[in-house]
Coordinates of N, CA, C and O in Angstrom, one line a residue:
M1 N 0.8 -1.2 0.0 CA 0.0 0.0 0.0 C 0.9 1.3 0.0 O 1.9 1.3 0.7
M2 N 0.4 2.2 -0.8 CA 1.2 3.5 -0.8 C 1.0 4.3 0.5 O -0.2 4.3 1.1
R3 N 2.0 4.9 1.0 CA 1.9 5.8 2.1 C 2.4 7.2 1.7 O 3.4 7.3 1.1
L4 N 1.6 8.2 2.1 CA 1.9 9.5 1.8 C 2.2 10.3 3.1 O 1.3 10.4 4.0
Y5 N 3.4 10.7 3.3 CA 3.8 11.6 4.5 C 3.4 13.0 4.0 O 3.9 13.5 3.1
S6 N 2.4 13.6 4.8 CA 1.8 14.8 4.3 C 1.7 15.8 5.4 O 1.3 15.5 6.6
G7 N 1.9 17.1 5.1 CA 1.7 18.2 6.0 C 0.3 18.6 6.1 O -0.4 18.6 5.0
T8 N -0.3 18.8 7.2 CA -1.7 19.1 7.4 C -2.2 20.4 6.7 O -3.3 20.5 6.4
V9 N -1.3 21.3 6.6 CA -1.6 22.6 5.9 C -0.7 22.9 4.7 O -0.7 24.0 4.2
D10 N 0.1 21.9 4.3 CA 1.1 22.1 3.3 C 0.4 22.0 1.9 O -0.2 21.0 1.6
P11 N 0.4 23.1 1.1 CA -0.2 23.1 -0.2 C 0.3 22.0 -1.2 O -0.5 21.4 -2.0
Y12 N 1.5 21.6 -1.1 CA 2.1 20.6 -1.9 C 1.6 19.2 -1.5 O 1.2 18.4 -2.4
S13 N 1.5 18.9 -0.3 CA 0.9 17.7 0.2 C -0.6 17.6 -0.2 O -1.1 16.6 -0.6
H14 N -1.3 18.8 -0.1 CA -2.7 18.9 -0.5 C -2.9 18.4 -2.0 O -3.8 17.6 -2.3
R15 N -1.9 18.8 -2.8 CA -2.0 18.4 -4.2 C -1.9 16.9 -4.4 O -2.7 16.3 -5.1
C16 N -1.0 16.3 -3.6 CA -0.9 14.8 -3.7 C -2.1 14.1 -3.2 O -2.5 13.1 -3.7
R17 N -2.7 14.6 -2.1 CA -3.9 14.0 -1.6 C -5.0 14.1 -2.6 O -5.8 13.1 -2.8
I18 N -5.1 15.2 -3.3 CA -6.2 15.3 -4.3 C -6.0 14.2 -5.4 O -7.0 13.6 -5.7
V19 N -4.8 14.0 -5.8 CA -4.5 13.0 -6.9 C -4.9 11.6 -6.4 O -5.6 10.8 -7.0
L20 N -4.5 11.3 -5.2 CA -4.8 10.0 -4.6 C -6.3 9.7 -4.5 O -6.8 8.7 -4.9
F21 N -7.0 10.7 -4.0 CA -8.4 10.6 -3.9 C -9.1 10.5 -5.3 O -10.1 9.8 -5.5
E22 N -8.6 11.4 -6.2 CA -9.2 11.3 -7.6 C -9.1 9.9 -8.2 O -9.9 9.5 -9.0
K23 N -8.0 9.3 -7.9 CA -7.7 7.9 -8.5 C -8.5 6.8 -7.8 O -8.6 5.7 -8.3
G24 N -9.0 7.2 -6.6 CA -9.8 6.2 -5.8 C -9.0 5.0 -5.4 O -9.5 3.9 -5.4
M25 N -7.7 5.2 -5.0 CA -6.8 4.1 -4.7 C -6.8 3.8 -3.2 O -7.4 4.5 -2.4
D26 N -6.2 2.7 -2.9 CA -5.9 2.3 -1.5 C -4.6 2.9 -1.1 O -3.6 2.6 -1.7
F27 N -4.6 3.7 -0.1 CA -3.4 4.4 0.4 C -3.6 4.8 1.8 O -4.7 4.8 2.4
E28 N -2.5 5.2 2.5 CA -2.5 5.7 3.8 C -1.9 7.0 3.9 O -0.8 7.2 3.3
V29 N -2.5 8.0 4.5 CA -1.9 9.3 4.7 C -1.4 9.4 6.1 O -2.1 9.1 7.1
I30 N -0.1 9.8 6.2 CA 0.5 9.9 7.6 C 0.7 11.4 7.8 O 1.5 12.1 7.1
D31 N 0.0 12.0 8.7 CA 0.1 13.4 9.0 C 1.4 13.7 9.7 O 1.7 13.1 10.6
V32 N 2.1 14.7 9.2 CA 3.4 15.1 9.7 C 3.3 16.5 10.3 O 2.8 17.4 9.6
D33 N 3.7 16.7 11.6 CA 3.7 18.0 12.2 C 5.0 18.6 11.8 O 6.1 18.2 12.2
L34 N 5.0 19.6 10.9 CA 6.2 20.2 10.4 C 7.0 21.0 11.4 O 8.2 21.3 11.2
T35 N 6.4 21.3 12.6 CA 7.1 22.0 13.6 C 7.8 21.0 14.5 O 8.7 21.3 15.3
N36 N 7.5 19.7 14.4 CA 8.0 18.7 15.2 C 8.2 17.4 14.4 O 7.4 16.4 14.5
K37 N 9.1 17.4 13.4 CA 9.2 16.3 12.4 C 9.7 15.0 13.1 O 10.6 15.1 13.9
T38 N 9.2 13.9 12.6 CA 9.6 12.6 13.1 C 11.0 12.2 12.5 O 11.4 12.7 11.4
E39 N 11.6 11.3 13.1 CA 12.9 10.8 12.7 C 12.8 10.0 11.3 O 13.6 10.2 10.5
D40 N 11.6 9.3 11.2 CA 11.5 8.5 9.9 C 11.4 9.5 8.7 O 11.8 9.1 7.6
L41 N 10.8 10.7 8.9 CA 10.7 11.6 7.8 C 12.2 12.0 7.4 O 12.5 12.1 6.2
A42 N 13.0 12.3 8.4 CA 14.4 12.7 8.1 C 15.1 11.6 7.3 O 16.0 11.8 6.5
I43 N 14.8 10.3 7.6 CA 15.4 9.2 7.0 C 14.9 9.1 5.5 O 15.7 8.9 4.6
L44 N 13.6 9.3 5.3 CA 13.0 9.2 4.0 C 13.4 10.3 3.1 O 13.6 10.2 1.9
N45 N 13.5 11.5 3.7 CA 13.8 12.7 2.9 C 14.8 13.6 3.6 O 14.5 14.2 4.6
P46 N 16.1 13.5 3.2 CA 17.1 14.3 3.9 C 16.9 15.8 4.0 O 17.4 16.4 4.9
Y47 N 16.0 16.3 3.2 CA 15.6 17.7 3.3 C 14.6 18.0 4.3 O 14.2 19.1 4.6
G48 N 14.0 16.9 4.9 CA 13.0 17.0 5.9 C 11.7 17.6 5.4 O 11.0 18.3 6.2
E49 N 11.4 17.5 4.1 CA 10.2 18.2 3.6 C 9.1 17.2 3.2 O 9.4 16.0 3.0
V50 N 7.9 17.6 3.2 CA 6.8 16.8 2.7 C 6.3 17.5 1.4 O 6.6 18.6 1.2
P51 N 5.6 16.7 0.6 CA 5.2 15.4 0.8 C 6.3 14.3 0.4 O 7.2 14.7 -0.3
V52 N 6.1 13.2 1.0 CA 7.0 12.0 0.6 C 6.0 10.8 0.4 O 5.2 10.5 1.2
L53 N 6.2 10.2 -0.8 CA 5.4 9.0 -1.1 C 6.3 7.7 -0.9 O 7.5 7.7 -1.4
V54 N 5.8 6.7 -0.2 CA 6.6 5.5 -0.1 C 5.7 4.3 -0.6 O 4.5 4.2 -0.2
E55 N 6.3 3.6 -1.5 CA 5.6 2.4 -2.0 C 6.7 1.3 -2.1 O 7.6 1.4 -2.9
R56 N 6.6 0.3 -1.3 CA 7.6 -0.8 -1.1 C 9.0 -0.1 -1.0 O 9.2 0.6 0.0
D57 N 9.9 -0.3 -1.9 CA 11.3 0.2 -1.8 C 11.4 1.6 -2.5 O 12.5 2.1 -2.6
L58 N 10.3 2.1 -3.1 CA 10.4 3.4 -3.8 C 10.0 4.5 -2.8 O 9.0 4.4 -2.1
V59 N 10.9 5.5 -2.8 CA 10.6 6.7 -1.9 C 10.8 7.9 -2.9 O 11.8 8.2 -3.5
L60 N 9.7 8.7 -3.0 CA 9.7 9.9 -3.8 C 9.3 11.1 -3.0 O 8.5 11.1 -2.1
S61 N 10.0 12.2 -3.4 CA 9.5 13.5 -2.8 C 9.3 14.5 -4.0 O 9.5 14.1 -5.1
E62 N 8.8 15.7 -3.7 CA 8.4 16.7 -4.7 C 7.0 16.3 -5.2 O 6.9 15.3 -5.9
A63 N 6.1 17.2 -5.0 CA 4.7 16.9 -5.3 C 4.5 16.6 -6.8 O 3.8 15.6 -7.1
N64 N 5.1 17.3 -7.7 CA 4.9 17.1 -9.1 C 5.4 15.7 -9.6 O 4.8 15.0 -10.4
I65 N 6.6 15.3 -9.0 CA 7.2 14.0 -9.3 C 6.3 12.9 -8.8 O 5.9 11.9 -9.4
I66 N 5.8 13.1 -7.5 CA 4.9 12.1 -6.9 C 3.6 11.9 -7.7 O 3.2 10.8 -8.1
N67 N 3.0 13.1 -8.1 CA 1.8 13.0 -8.8 C 1.9 12.4 -10.2 O 1.0 11.7 -10.7
E68 N 3.0 12.7 -10.9 CA 3.2 12.0 -12.2 C 3.4 10.5 -12.1 O 2.9 9.8 -12.9
Y69 N 4.1 10.1 -11.0 CA 4.3 8.7 -10.8 C 2.9 8.0 -10.6 O 2.6 7.0 -11.2
I70 N 2.1 8.6 -9.7 CA 0.8 8.0 -9.4 C 0.0 8.0 -10.7 O -0.7 7.0 -10.9
D71 N 0.0 9.0 -11.5 CA -0.8 9.1 -12.7 C -0.3 8.0 -13.7 O -1.2 7.4 -14.4
E72 N 1.0 7.7 -13.8 CA 1.5 6.7 -14.7 C 1.2 5.3 -14.1 O 0.9 4.4 -14.9
R73 N 1.3 5.2 -12.9 CA 1.1 3.9 -12.2 C -0.4 3.4 -12.2 O -0.7 2.3 -12.4
F74 N -1.3 4.4 -12.0 CA -2.7 4.2 -12.0 C -3.4 5.1 -13.0 O -3.8 6.2 -12.7
P75 N -3.4 4.7 -14.3 CA -3.8 5.6 -15.4 C -5.2 6.1 -15.5 O -5.6 6.9 -16.3
H76 N -6.1 5.6 -14.6 CA -7.5 6.0 -14.7 C -8.0 6.7 -13.4 O -7.8 6.1 -12.4
P77 N -8.6 7.9 -13.5 CA -8.6 8.7 -14.7 C -7.3 9.3 -15.0 O -6.6 9.7 -14.0
Q78 N -6.9 9.5 -16.2 CA -5.6 10.1 -16.6 C -5.6 11.6 -16.4 O -6.5 12.3 -16.8
L79 N -4.6 12.1 -15.7 CA -4.5 13.5 -15.3 C -3.5 14.2 -16.1 O -3.6 15.4 -16.3
M80 N -2.5 13.5 -16.6 CA -1.5 14.1 -17.6 C -1.9 13.8 -19.0 O -2.4 12.6 -19.2
P81 N -1.8 14.7 -20.0 CA -2.2 14.3 -21.3 C -1.4 13.2 -21.9 O -0.2 13.0 -21.6
A82 N -2.1 12.4 -22.7 CA -1.4 11.2 -23.3 C -0.5 11.6 -24.4 O 0.6 11.0 -24.6
D83 N -0.8 12.7 -25.1 CA 0.0 13.2 -26.2 C 1.3 13.8 -25.7 O 1.3 14.7 -24.8
P84 N 2.5 13.4 -26.2 CA 3.8 13.9 -25.7 C 3.9 15.5 -25.8 O 4.5 16.1 -24.9
V85 N 3.4 16.1 -26.9 CA 3.4 17.5 -27.0 C 2.6 18.2 -25.9 O 3.1 19.1 -25.2
M86 N 1.4 17.7 -25.7 CA 0.5 18.3 -24.7 C 1.1 18.0 -23.3 O 1.0 18.9 -22.4
R87 N 1.7 16.9 -23.1 CA 2.3 16.5 -21.8 C 3.5 17.5 -21.5 O 3.6 17.9 -20.4
A88 N 4.3 17.8 -22.5 CA 5.4 18.7 -22.4 C 4.8 20.1 -22.0 O 5.4 20.8 -21.1
R89 N 3.7 20.5 -22.6 CA 3.1 21.8 -22.3 C 2.6 21.8 -20.9 O 2.8 22.8 -20.2
A90 N 2.0 20.7 -20.5 CA 1.5 20.6 -19.1 C 2.7 20.7 -18.1 O 2.6 21.5 -17.1
R91 N 3.8 20.1 -18.4 CA 5.0 20.2 -17.5 C 5.5 21.6 -17.4 O 5.9 22.1 -16.4
L92 N 5.5 22.3 -18.6 CA 5.9 23.7 -18.6 C 5.0 24.6 -17.7 O 5.5 25.4 -17.0
Y93 N 3.7 24.3 -17.9 CA 2.7 25.0 -17.0 C 3.0 24.8 -15.5 O 3.0 25.7 -14.7
L94 N 3.2 23.5 -15.2 CA 3.5 23.2 -13.8 C 4.7 23.9 -13.3 O 4.8 24.4 -12.2
Y95 N 5.8 23.9 -14.1 CA 7.0 24.6 -13.8 C 6.7 26.1 -13.6 O 7.2 26.7 -12.6
N96 N 5.9 26.7 -14.5 CA 5.6 28.1 -14.3 C 4.8 28.4 -13.1 O 4.9 29.4 -12.4
F97 N 3.9 27.5 -12.7 CA 3.1 27.6 -11.5 C 4.1 27.7 -10.3 O 3.8 28.6 -9.4
E98 N 5.1 26.9 -10.3 CA 6.1 26.9 -9.2 C 6.7 28.3 -9.1 O 6.8 28.9 -8.0
K99 N 7.2 28.8 -10.3 CA 7.9 30.0 -10.3 C 7.1 31.3 -10.0 O 7.4 32.1 -9.3
D100 N 5.9 31.3 -10.7 CA 5.1 32.5 -10.7 C 4.1 32.6 -9.5 O 3.6 33.7 -9.2
L101 N 3.8 31.4 -8.9 CA 2.8 31.4 -7.9 C 3.3 30.9 -6.6 O 3.4 31.6 -5.6
F102 N 3.6 29.6 -6.6 CA 3.9 28.9 -5.3 C 5.2 29.3 -4.7 O 5.4 29.2 -3.5
S103 N 6.2 29.8 -5.5 CA 7.4 30.2 -4.8 C 7.2 31.5 -3.9 O 8.1 31.8 -3.1
H104 N 6.1 32.1 -4.0 CA 5.8 33.3 -3.2 C 5.1 33.0 -1.9 O 4.9 33.9 -1.1
I105 N 4.7 31.8 -1.8 CA 3.9 31.4 -0.6 C 4.8 31.5 0.7 O 4.3 32.0 1.7
K106 N 6.1 31.2 0.6 CA 7.0 31.3 1.7 C 7.0 32.8 2.2 O 7.1 33.0 3.4
D107 N 7.0 33.7 1.3 CA 7.0 35.1 1.6 C 5.8 35.5 2.4 O 5.8 36.2 3.4
I108 N 4.6 35.0 1.9 CA 3.4 35.3 2.6 C 3.4 34.7 4.0 O 3.0 35.3 5.0
E109 N 4.0 33.5 4.2 CA 4.0 32.9 5.5 C 5.1 33.4 6.4 O 5.1 33.1 7.6
S110 N 6.0 34.3 5.8 CA 7.1 34.8 6.6 C 6.6 35.8 7.7 O 7.2 36.0 8.7
G111 N 5.4 36.4 7.4 CA 4.9 37.4 8.4 C 5.6 38.8 8.3 O 5.2 39.7 9.1
E112 N 6.5 39.0 7.4 CA 7.2 40.3 7.3 C 6.4 41.1 6.3 O 6.2 40.8 5.1
D113 N 5.8 42.2 6.8 CA 4.8 43.0 6.1 C 5.2 43.3 4.6 O 4.4 43.0 3.7
E114 N 6.4 43.8 4.4 CA 6.8 44.1 3.1 C 6.8 42.9 2.1 O 6.3 43.0 1.0
R115 N 7.4 41.8 2.6 CA 7.5 40.6 1.8 C 6.1 40.1 1.5 O 5.8 39.6 0.4
V116 N 5.2 40.1 2.5 CA 3.9 39.6 2.4 C 3.1 40.3 1.4 O 2.5 39.8 0.4
E117 N 3.2 41.7 1.4 CA 2.4 42.5 0.5 C 2.9 42.3 -1.0 O 2.1 42.2 -1.9
R118 N 4.2 42.2 -1.1 CA 4.8 42.0 -2.4 C 4.4 40.7 -3.0 O 4.0 40.6 -4.2
A119 N 4.4 39.7 -2.2 CA 4.1 38.3 -2.6 C 2.6 38.2 -3.0 O 2.2 37.6 -4.0
R120 N 1.7 38.9 -2.2 CA 0.3 38.9 -2.5 C 0.0 39.5 -3.8 O -0.8 39.0 -4.6
K121 N 0.7 40.6 -4.1 CA 0.5 41.3 -5.4 C 1.0 40.5 -6.5 O 0.3 40.4 -7.5
V122 N 2.1 39.8 -6.4 CA 2.6 39.0 -7.5 C 1.7 37.8 -7.8 O 1.3 37.6 -9.0
I123 N 1.2 37.2 -6.7 CA 0.3 36.0 -6.9 C -1.0 36.5 -7.5 O -1.6 35.9 -8.5
R124 N -1.6 37.7 -7.0 CA -2.8 38.2 -7.5 C -2.7 38.5 -9.0 O -3.5 38.1 -9.8
D125 N -1.6 39.2 -9.4 CA -1.4 39.6 -10.8 C -1.2 38.4 -11.7 O -1.8 38.3 -12.8
N126 N -0.5 37.4 -11.2 CA -0.3 36.2 -12.1 C -1.5 35.4 -12.2 O -1.8 34.8 -13.3
L127 N -2.3 35.3 -11.2 CA -3.6 34.6 -11.3 C -4.6 35.3 -12.2 O -5.2 34.7 -13.0
T128 N -4.6 36.6 -12.1 CA -5.5 37.4 -13.0 C -5.1 37.2 -14.5 O -6.0 37.2 -15.3
Q129 N -3.9 36.9 -14.8 CA -3.5 36.7 -16.2 C -4.1 35.4 -16.7 O -4.2 35.2 -17.9
L130 N -4.5 34.5 -15.8 CA -5.1 33.2 -16.3 C -6.6 33.4 -16.7 O -7.2 32.5 -17.3
V131 N -7.2 34.5 -16.3 CA -8.7 34.7 -16.4 C -9.2 34.4 -17.9 O -10.2 33.8 -18.0
P132 N -8.5 35.0 -18.9 CA -9.0 34.8 -20.3 C -9.2 33.4 -20.7 O -10.1 33.1 -21.5
I133 N -8.5 32.4 -20.1 CA -8.6 31.0 -20.4 C -10.0 30.5 -20.2 O -10.5 29.8 -21.0
F134 N -10.7 31.0 -19.2 CA -12.0 30.5 -18.8 C -13.1 31.1 -19.5 O -14.3 30.7 -19.3
S135 N -12.9 32.0 -20.5 CA -14.0 32.4 -21.4 C -14.2 31.4 -22.5 O -15.2 31.3 -23.1
K136 N -13.1 30.5 -22.7 CA -13.2 29.5 -23.8 C -13.3 28.1 -23.3 O -13.7 27.2 -24.1
Q137 N -13.0 27.8 -22.0 CA -13.0 26.4 -21.6 C -13.2 26.3 -20.1 O -13.1 27.3 -19.4
N138 N -13.5 25.1 -19.6 CA -13.9 24.9 -18.2 C -12.6 24.7 -17.3 O -12.7 25.0 -16.1
Y139 N -11.6 24.1 -17.9 CA -10.4 23.8 -17.1 C -9.1 24.4 -17.8 O -9.2 24.9 -18.9
L140 N -8.0 24.3 -17.2 CA -6.8 24.9 -17.7 C -6.3 24.4 -19.0 O -5.7 25.1 -19.8
M141 N -6.6 23.1 -19.2 CA -6.1 22.5 -20.5 C -7.2 22.1 -21.5 O -7.0 21.4 -22.4
G142 N -8.4 22.7 -21.2 CA -9.5 22.4 -22.1 C -10.7 22.1 -21.3 O -10.9 22.7 -20.2
D143 N -11.5 21.1 -21.7 CA -12.7 20.8 -21.0 C -12.6 19.6 -20.1 O -13.5 19.1 -19.5
E144 N -11.3 19.1 -20.0 CA -11.1 17.9 -19.2 C -10.2 18.3 -18.0 O -9.3 19.1 -18.1
Y145 N -10.6 17.8 -16.8 CA -9.9 18.1 -15.5 C -8.5 17.4 -15.7 O -8.4 16.3 -16.2
S146 N -7.4 18.1 -15.3 CA -6.1 17.6 -15.5 C -5.2 17.9 -14.3 O -5.6 18.6 -13.3
M147 N -3.9 17.5 -14.4 CA -2.9 17.8 -13.4 C -2.7 19.2 -13.1 O -2.4 19.6 -12.0
L148 N -2.9 20.1 -14.1 CA -2.8 21.5 -13.9 C -3.8 22.0 -12.9 O -3.6 22.9 -12.1
D149 N -5.1 21.5 -13.0 CA -6.1 21.9 -12.1 C -5.8 21.5 -10.7 O -6.0 22.2 -9.8
V150 N -5.3 20.2 -10.6 CA -4.9 19.7 -9.3 C -3.9 20.6 -8.7 O -4.0 21.0 -7.5
A151 N -2.9 21.0 -9.5 CA -1.7 21.8 -9.0 C -2.2 23.2 -8.4 O -1.6 23.6 -7.4
I152 N -3.1 23.8 -9.1 CA -3.5 25.2 -8.7 C -4.6 25.2 -7.6 O -4.7 26.2 -6.8
T153 N -5.3 24.1 -7.4 CA -6.4 24.1 -6.4 C -6.0 24.5 -5.0 O -6.7 25.3 -4.4
P154 N -4.9 23.9 -4.4 CA -4.6 24.3 -3.1 C -4.3 25.8 -2.9 O -4.7 26.4 -1.9
L155 N -3.8 26.5 -3.9 CA -3.6 27.9 -3.8 C -4.9 28.7 -3.9 O -5.2 29.6 -3.1
L156 N -5.8 28.3 -4.8 CA -7.1 28.9 -4.9 C -7.9 28.7 -3.6 O -8.6 29.6 -3.2
W157 N -7.8 27.6 -3.0 CA -8.5 27.3 -1.7 C -8.0 28.2 -0.6 O -8.7 28.6 0.3
R158 N -6.7 28.6 -0.7 CA -6.1 29.4 0.4 C -6.1 30.9 0.2 O -5.5 31.6 0.9
L159 N -6.7 31.4 -0.9 CA -6.6 32.8 -1.2 C -7.0 33.7 0.0 O -6.3 34.6 0.3
G160 N -8.2 33.4 0.6 CA -8.6 34.2 1.7 C -7.7 34.1 2.9 O -7.3 35.1 3.5
H161 N -7.2 32.9 3.1 CA -6.3 32.6 4.2 C -5.0 33.4 4.1 O -4.4 33.8 5.0
Y162 N -4.6 33.5 2.8 CA -3.3 34.3 2.5 C -3.6 35.8 2.4 O -2.6 36.5 2.1
G163 N -4.8 36.2 2.4 CA -5.2 37.6 2.3 C -5.0 38.1 0.9 O -4.7 39.3 0.7
I164 N -5.2 37.3 -0.1 CA -5.1 37.7 -1.5 C -6.5 37.9 -2.0 O -7.4 37.1 -2.1
E165 N -6.7 39.2 -2.4 CA -8.0 39.6 -3.0 C -7.9 39.8 -4.5 O -7.1 40.5 -4.9
L166 N -8.7 39.0 -5.2 CA -8.6 39.2 -6.7 C -9.5 40.3 -7.2 O -10.6 40.6 -6.6
P167 N -9.2 41.0 -8.3 CA -10.0 42.0 -8.8 C -11.3 41.5 -9.4 O -11.4 40.3 -9.6
N168 N -12.3 42.4 -9.6 CA -13.6 42.0 -10.2 C -13.5 41.2 -11.5 O -14.3 40.3 -11.7
Q169 N -12.5 41.6 -12.3 CA -12.4 40.9 -13.6 C -12.0 39.4 -13.5 O -12.0 38.7 -14.4
A170 N -11.6 39.0 -12.2 CA -11.2 37.6 -12.0 C -12.4 36.7 -11.7 O -12.2 35.6 -11.3
A171 N -13.6 37.2 -11.8 CA -14.8 36.4 -11.5 C -14.8 35.1 -12.2 O -15.1 34.1 -11.6
P172 N -14.4 35.0 -13.5 CA -14.4 33.6 -14.1 C -13.4 32.7 -13.5 O -13.6 31.5 -13.4
L173 N -12.3 33.2 -12.9 CA -11.3 32.4 -12.2 C -11.9 31.8 -10.9 O -11.8 30.7 -10.5
L174 N -12.7 32.7 -10.2 CA -13.3 32.3 -9.0 C -14.4 31.2 -9.2 O -14.6 30.3 -8.4
K175 N -15.1 31.4 -10.4 CA -16.1 30.4 -10.7 C -15.5 29.1 -11.0 O -16.0 28.0 -10.7
Y176 N -14.3 29.1 -11.7 CA -13.5 27.9 -12.0 C -13.1 27.3 -10.7 O -13.2 26.1 -10.5
A177 N -12.7 28.1 -9.7 CA -12.2 27.6 -8.4 C -13.4 26.8 -7.7 O -13.2 25.7 -7.2
E178 N -14.6 27.4 -7.8 CA -15.8 26.7 -7.2 C -16.0 25.3 -7.9 O -16.4 24.4 -7.2
R179 N -15.8 25.3 -9.2 CA -15.9 24.0 -9.9 C -15.0 23.0 -9.4 O -15.3 21.8 -9.2
L180 N -13.7 23.4 -9.1 CA -12.7 22.5 -8.6 C -13.1 22.0 -7.2 O -13.0 20.8 -6.8
F181 N -13.6 23.0 -6.3 CA -13.9 22.6 -4.9 C -15.2 21.7 -4.9 O -15.4 21.1 -3.8
S182 N -16.0 21.7 -5.9 CA -17.2 20.9 -5.8 C -17.0 19.5 -6.4 O -18.0 18.8 -6.5
R183 N -15.8 19.2 -6.8 CA -15.6 17.8 -7.3 C -15.9 16.8 -6.2 O -15.6 17.1 -5.1
P184 N -16.4 15.6 -6.6 CA -16.9 14.7 -5.6 C -15.9 14.3 -4.5 O -16.2 14.2 -3.3
M185 N -14.6 14.2 -4.9 CA -13.6 13.7 -3.9 C -12.8 14.8 -3.2 O -12.0 14.6 -2.4
Y186 N -13.1 16.1 -3.6 CA -12.3 17.2 -3.1 C -12.3 17.3 -1.6 O -11.3 17.4 -1.0
A187 N -13.5 17.3 -1.0 CA -13.6 17.5 0.4 C -12.9 16.4 1.2 O -12.3 16.6 2.2
E188 N -12.9 15.1 0.6 CA -12.2 14.0 1.2 C -10.7 14.2 1.3 O -10.0 13.7 2.2
A189 N -10.1 15.0 0.3 CA -8.7 15.1 0.2 C -8.1 16.2 1.2 O -6.9 16.3 1.3
M190 N -9.0 16.8 1.9 CA -8.6 17.9 2.8 C -8.5 17.5 4.3 O -9.2 16.6 4.7
T191 N -7.5 18.1 5.0 CA -7.4 17.9 6.4 C -8.4 18.8 7.1 O -8.8 19.8 6.5
P192 N -8.7 18.6 8.4 CA -9.6 19.5 9.1 C -9.0 20.9 9.2 O -9.7 21.9 9.0
S193 N -7.7 21.0 9.3 CA -7.0 22.4 9.3 C -7.2 23.1 8.0 O -7.4 24.3 7.9
E194 N -7.2 22.4 6.9 CA -7.4 23.0 5.5 C -8.9 23.4 5.4 O -9.2 24.5 4.9
K195 N -9.8 22.6 5.8 CA -11.2 22.9 5.8 C -11.5 24.2 6.5 O -12.3 25.0 6.1
A196 N -10.8 24.4 7.6 CA -11.0 25.6 8.5 C -10.4 26.9 7.8 O -10.7 28.0 8.3
M197 N -9.7 26.8 6.7 CA -9.1 27.9 6.1 C -10.1 28.8 5.4 O -9.9 29.9 5.1
R198 N -11.3 28.2 5.0 CA -12.3 28.9 4.3 C -13.6 28.7 5.1 O -14.0 27.6 5.5
K199 N -14.2 29.8 5.4 CA -15.4 29.8 6.2 C -16.6 29.6 5.3 O -16.7 30.1 4.2

């Protein structure tokens, strides 16, 4: 059975939990207190970071690597495109999400006013640039739910928690977010602490 070492409020762990629940697989989630990490996490991942996936003698870290492995190992429903060109585009999108969006979360969590404000603005502006996509399609890669939607969901869920207010023209993006949150398995993939982030 797969085991996922997961942070209870970690957006990257949240991504992996979404994929596991979407696939409807048999797995175990081990909650990790990031302020008091266990010794076995240090053995599994020398960086002491979550998420970490363990399956028999395979140990993987990094959310995107874990999720691609799960997607290839359990191909239904398929979350990465089958076509190599589209798959490459999806990977580029995922890379851009890390650079343009998720890399600023540490600044928001730093609690330093100037860094927090700058990070909020960058995330807000970069998310707003995605808005035109939703005038033509339901999801980021077309009308099918994909790994890109999985990747961005934890950030969209945390907007209020992070104090990020989107402008009025971002209404289609917020409608898209509600579509993601209403997926059948979405609530299952969240920890109680994550559920409490949105009233």
